[in-house]
CSV table of N, CA and C in Angstrom, one decimal:
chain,number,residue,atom,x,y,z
E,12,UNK,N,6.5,-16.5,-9.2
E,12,UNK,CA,5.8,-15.2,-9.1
E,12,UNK,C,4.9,-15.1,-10.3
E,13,UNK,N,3.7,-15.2,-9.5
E,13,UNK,CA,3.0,-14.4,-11.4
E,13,UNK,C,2.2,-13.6,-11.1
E,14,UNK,N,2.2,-12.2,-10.5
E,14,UNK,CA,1.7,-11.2,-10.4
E,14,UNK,C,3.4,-10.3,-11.3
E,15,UNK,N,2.4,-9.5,-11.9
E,15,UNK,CA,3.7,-8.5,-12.9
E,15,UNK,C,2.8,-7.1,-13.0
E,16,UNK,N,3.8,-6.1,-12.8
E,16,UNK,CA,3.5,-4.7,-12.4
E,16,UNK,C,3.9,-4.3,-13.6
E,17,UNK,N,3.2,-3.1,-14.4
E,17,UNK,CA,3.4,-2.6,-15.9
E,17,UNK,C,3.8,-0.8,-15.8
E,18,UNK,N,4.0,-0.3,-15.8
E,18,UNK,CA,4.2,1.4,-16.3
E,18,UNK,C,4.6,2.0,-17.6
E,19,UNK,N,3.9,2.6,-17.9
E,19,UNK,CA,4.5,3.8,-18.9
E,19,UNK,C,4.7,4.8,-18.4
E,20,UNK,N,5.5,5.4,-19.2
E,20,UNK,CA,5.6,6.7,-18.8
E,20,UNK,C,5.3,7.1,-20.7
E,21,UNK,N,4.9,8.2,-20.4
E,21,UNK,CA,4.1,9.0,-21.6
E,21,UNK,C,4.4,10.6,-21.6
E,22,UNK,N,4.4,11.1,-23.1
E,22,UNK,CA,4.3,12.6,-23.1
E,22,UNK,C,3.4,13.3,-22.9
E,23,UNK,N,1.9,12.9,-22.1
E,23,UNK,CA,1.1,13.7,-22.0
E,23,UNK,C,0.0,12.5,-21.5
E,24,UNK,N,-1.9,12.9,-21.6
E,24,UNK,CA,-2.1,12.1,-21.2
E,24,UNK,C,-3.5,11.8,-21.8
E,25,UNK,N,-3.6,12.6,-23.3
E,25,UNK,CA,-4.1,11.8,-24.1
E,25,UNK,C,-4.0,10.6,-24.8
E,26,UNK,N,-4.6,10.1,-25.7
E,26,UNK,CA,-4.6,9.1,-26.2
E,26,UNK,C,-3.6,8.7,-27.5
E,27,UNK,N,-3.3,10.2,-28.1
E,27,UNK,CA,-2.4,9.7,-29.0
E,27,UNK,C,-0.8,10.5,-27.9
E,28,UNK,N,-0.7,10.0,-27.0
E,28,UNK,CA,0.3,11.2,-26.6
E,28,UNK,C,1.8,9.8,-26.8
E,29,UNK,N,2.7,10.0,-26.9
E,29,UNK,CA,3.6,9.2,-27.1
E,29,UNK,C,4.0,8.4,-25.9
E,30,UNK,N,3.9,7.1,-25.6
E,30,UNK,CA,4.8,6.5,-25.0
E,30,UNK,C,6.4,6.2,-24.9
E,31,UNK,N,7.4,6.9,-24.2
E,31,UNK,CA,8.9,7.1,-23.7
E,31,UNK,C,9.6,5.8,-23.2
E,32,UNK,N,8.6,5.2,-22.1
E,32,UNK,CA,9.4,4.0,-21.6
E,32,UNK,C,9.0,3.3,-21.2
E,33,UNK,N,8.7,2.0,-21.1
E,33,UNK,CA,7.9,1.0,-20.6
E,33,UNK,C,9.0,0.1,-19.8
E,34,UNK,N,8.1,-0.3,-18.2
E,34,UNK,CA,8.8,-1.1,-17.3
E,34,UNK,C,7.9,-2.2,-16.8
E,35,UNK,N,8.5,-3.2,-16.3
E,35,UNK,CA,7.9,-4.3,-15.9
E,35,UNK,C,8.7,-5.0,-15.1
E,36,UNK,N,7.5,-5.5,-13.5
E,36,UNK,CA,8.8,-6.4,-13.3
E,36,UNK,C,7.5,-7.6,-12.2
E,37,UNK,N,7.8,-8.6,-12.4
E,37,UNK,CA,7.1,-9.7,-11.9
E,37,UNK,C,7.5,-9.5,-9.9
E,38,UNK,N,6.7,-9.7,-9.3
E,38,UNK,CA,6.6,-9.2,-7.2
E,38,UNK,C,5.7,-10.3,-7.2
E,39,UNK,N,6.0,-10.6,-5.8
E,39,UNK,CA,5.4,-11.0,-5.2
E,39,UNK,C,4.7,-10.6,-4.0
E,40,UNK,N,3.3,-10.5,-3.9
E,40,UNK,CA,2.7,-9.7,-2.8
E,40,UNK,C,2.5,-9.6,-2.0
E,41,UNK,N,2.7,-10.7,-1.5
E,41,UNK,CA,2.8,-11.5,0.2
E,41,UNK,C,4.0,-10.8,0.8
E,42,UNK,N,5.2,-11.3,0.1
E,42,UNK,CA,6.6,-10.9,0.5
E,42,UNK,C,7.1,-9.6,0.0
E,43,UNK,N,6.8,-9.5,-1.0
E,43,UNK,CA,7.1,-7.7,-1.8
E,43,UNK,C,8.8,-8.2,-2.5
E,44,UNK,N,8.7,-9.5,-2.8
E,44,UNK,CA,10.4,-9.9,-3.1
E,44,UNK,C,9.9,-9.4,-5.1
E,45,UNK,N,11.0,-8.8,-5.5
E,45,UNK,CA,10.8,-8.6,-6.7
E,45,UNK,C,11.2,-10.0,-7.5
E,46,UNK,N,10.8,-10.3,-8.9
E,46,UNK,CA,11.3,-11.1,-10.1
E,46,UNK,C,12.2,-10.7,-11.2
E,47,UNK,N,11.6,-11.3,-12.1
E,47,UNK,CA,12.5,-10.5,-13.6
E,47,UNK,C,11.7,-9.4,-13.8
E,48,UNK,N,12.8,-8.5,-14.4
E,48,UNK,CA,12.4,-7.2,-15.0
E,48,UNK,C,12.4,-6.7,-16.6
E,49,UNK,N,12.1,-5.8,-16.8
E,49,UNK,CA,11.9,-5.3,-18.0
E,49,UNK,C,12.2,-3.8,-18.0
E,50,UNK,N,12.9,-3.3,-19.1
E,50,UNK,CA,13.0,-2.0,-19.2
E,50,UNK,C,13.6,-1.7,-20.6
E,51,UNK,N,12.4,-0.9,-21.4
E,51,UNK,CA,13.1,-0.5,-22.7
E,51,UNK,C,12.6,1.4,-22.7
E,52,UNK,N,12.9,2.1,-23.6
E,52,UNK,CA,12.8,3.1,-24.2
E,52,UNK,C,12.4,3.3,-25.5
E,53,UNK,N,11.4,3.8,-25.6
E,53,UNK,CA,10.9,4.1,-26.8
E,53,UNK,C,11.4,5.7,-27.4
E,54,UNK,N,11.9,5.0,-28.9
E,54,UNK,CA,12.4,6.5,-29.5
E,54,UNK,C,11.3,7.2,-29.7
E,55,UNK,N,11.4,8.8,-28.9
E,55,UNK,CA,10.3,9.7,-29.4
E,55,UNK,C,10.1,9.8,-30.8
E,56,UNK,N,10.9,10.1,-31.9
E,56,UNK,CA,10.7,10.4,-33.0
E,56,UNK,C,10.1,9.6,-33.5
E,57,UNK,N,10.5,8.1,-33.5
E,57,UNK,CA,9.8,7.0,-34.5
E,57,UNK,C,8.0,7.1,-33.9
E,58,UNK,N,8.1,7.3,-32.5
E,58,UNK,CA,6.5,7.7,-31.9
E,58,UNK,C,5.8,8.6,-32.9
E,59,UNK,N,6.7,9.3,-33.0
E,59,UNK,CA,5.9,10.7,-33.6
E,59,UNK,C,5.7,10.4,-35.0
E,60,UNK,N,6.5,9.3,-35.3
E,60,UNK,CA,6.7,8.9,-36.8
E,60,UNK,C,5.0,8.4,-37.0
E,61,UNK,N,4.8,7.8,-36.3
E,61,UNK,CA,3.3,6.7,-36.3
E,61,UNK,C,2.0,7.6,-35.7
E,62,UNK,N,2.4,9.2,-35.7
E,62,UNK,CA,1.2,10.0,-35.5
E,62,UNK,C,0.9,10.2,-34.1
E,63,UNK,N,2.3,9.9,-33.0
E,63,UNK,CA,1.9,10.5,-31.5
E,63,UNK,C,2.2,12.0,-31.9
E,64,UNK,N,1.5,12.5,-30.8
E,64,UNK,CA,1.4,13.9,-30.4
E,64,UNK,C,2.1,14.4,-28.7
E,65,UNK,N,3.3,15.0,-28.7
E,65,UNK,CA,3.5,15.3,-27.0
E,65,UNK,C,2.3,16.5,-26.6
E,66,UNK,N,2.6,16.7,-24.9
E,66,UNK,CA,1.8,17.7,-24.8
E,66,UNK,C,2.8,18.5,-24.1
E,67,UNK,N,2.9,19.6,-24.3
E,67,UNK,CA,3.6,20.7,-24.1
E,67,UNK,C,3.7,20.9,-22.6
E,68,UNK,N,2.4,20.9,-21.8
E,68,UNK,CA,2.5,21.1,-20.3
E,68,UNK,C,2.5,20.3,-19.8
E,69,UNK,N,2.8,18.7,-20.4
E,69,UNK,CA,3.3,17.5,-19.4
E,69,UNK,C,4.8,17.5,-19.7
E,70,UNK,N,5.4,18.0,-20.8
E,70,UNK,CA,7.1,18.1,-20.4
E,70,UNK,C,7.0,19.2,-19.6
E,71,UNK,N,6.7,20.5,-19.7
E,71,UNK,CA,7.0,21.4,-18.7
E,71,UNK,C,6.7,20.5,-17.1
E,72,UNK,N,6.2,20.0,-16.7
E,72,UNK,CA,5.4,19.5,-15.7
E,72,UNK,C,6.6,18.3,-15.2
């Protein structure tokens, strides 16, 4: 398989907004059979340590 699917999930949806969790996982798109995966968590604070910014009405949201 070497097509690989990426997401973040983020605090908002500017540019400095913090990234929370990053996922990955290698498919195949003929068959839709998944590969290996990936899945970590990013600590908010150390984010915010390096100058992210949340946005208020993407956690409400």
């Amino acid at each position: 398989m070497n097509h690989l699917m990426v997401d973040l999930e983020t605090m908002g949806n500017k540019p400095a907004a913090p990234i929370v969790t990053i996922g990955a996982v290698f498919f195949d798109p003929q068959t839709g059979d998944l590969g290996a995966e990936f899945y970590v968590a990013v600590n908010l604070a150390s984010a915010m340590d390096q100058g992210a910014t949340p946005d208020g009405d993407t956690i409400l949201w």
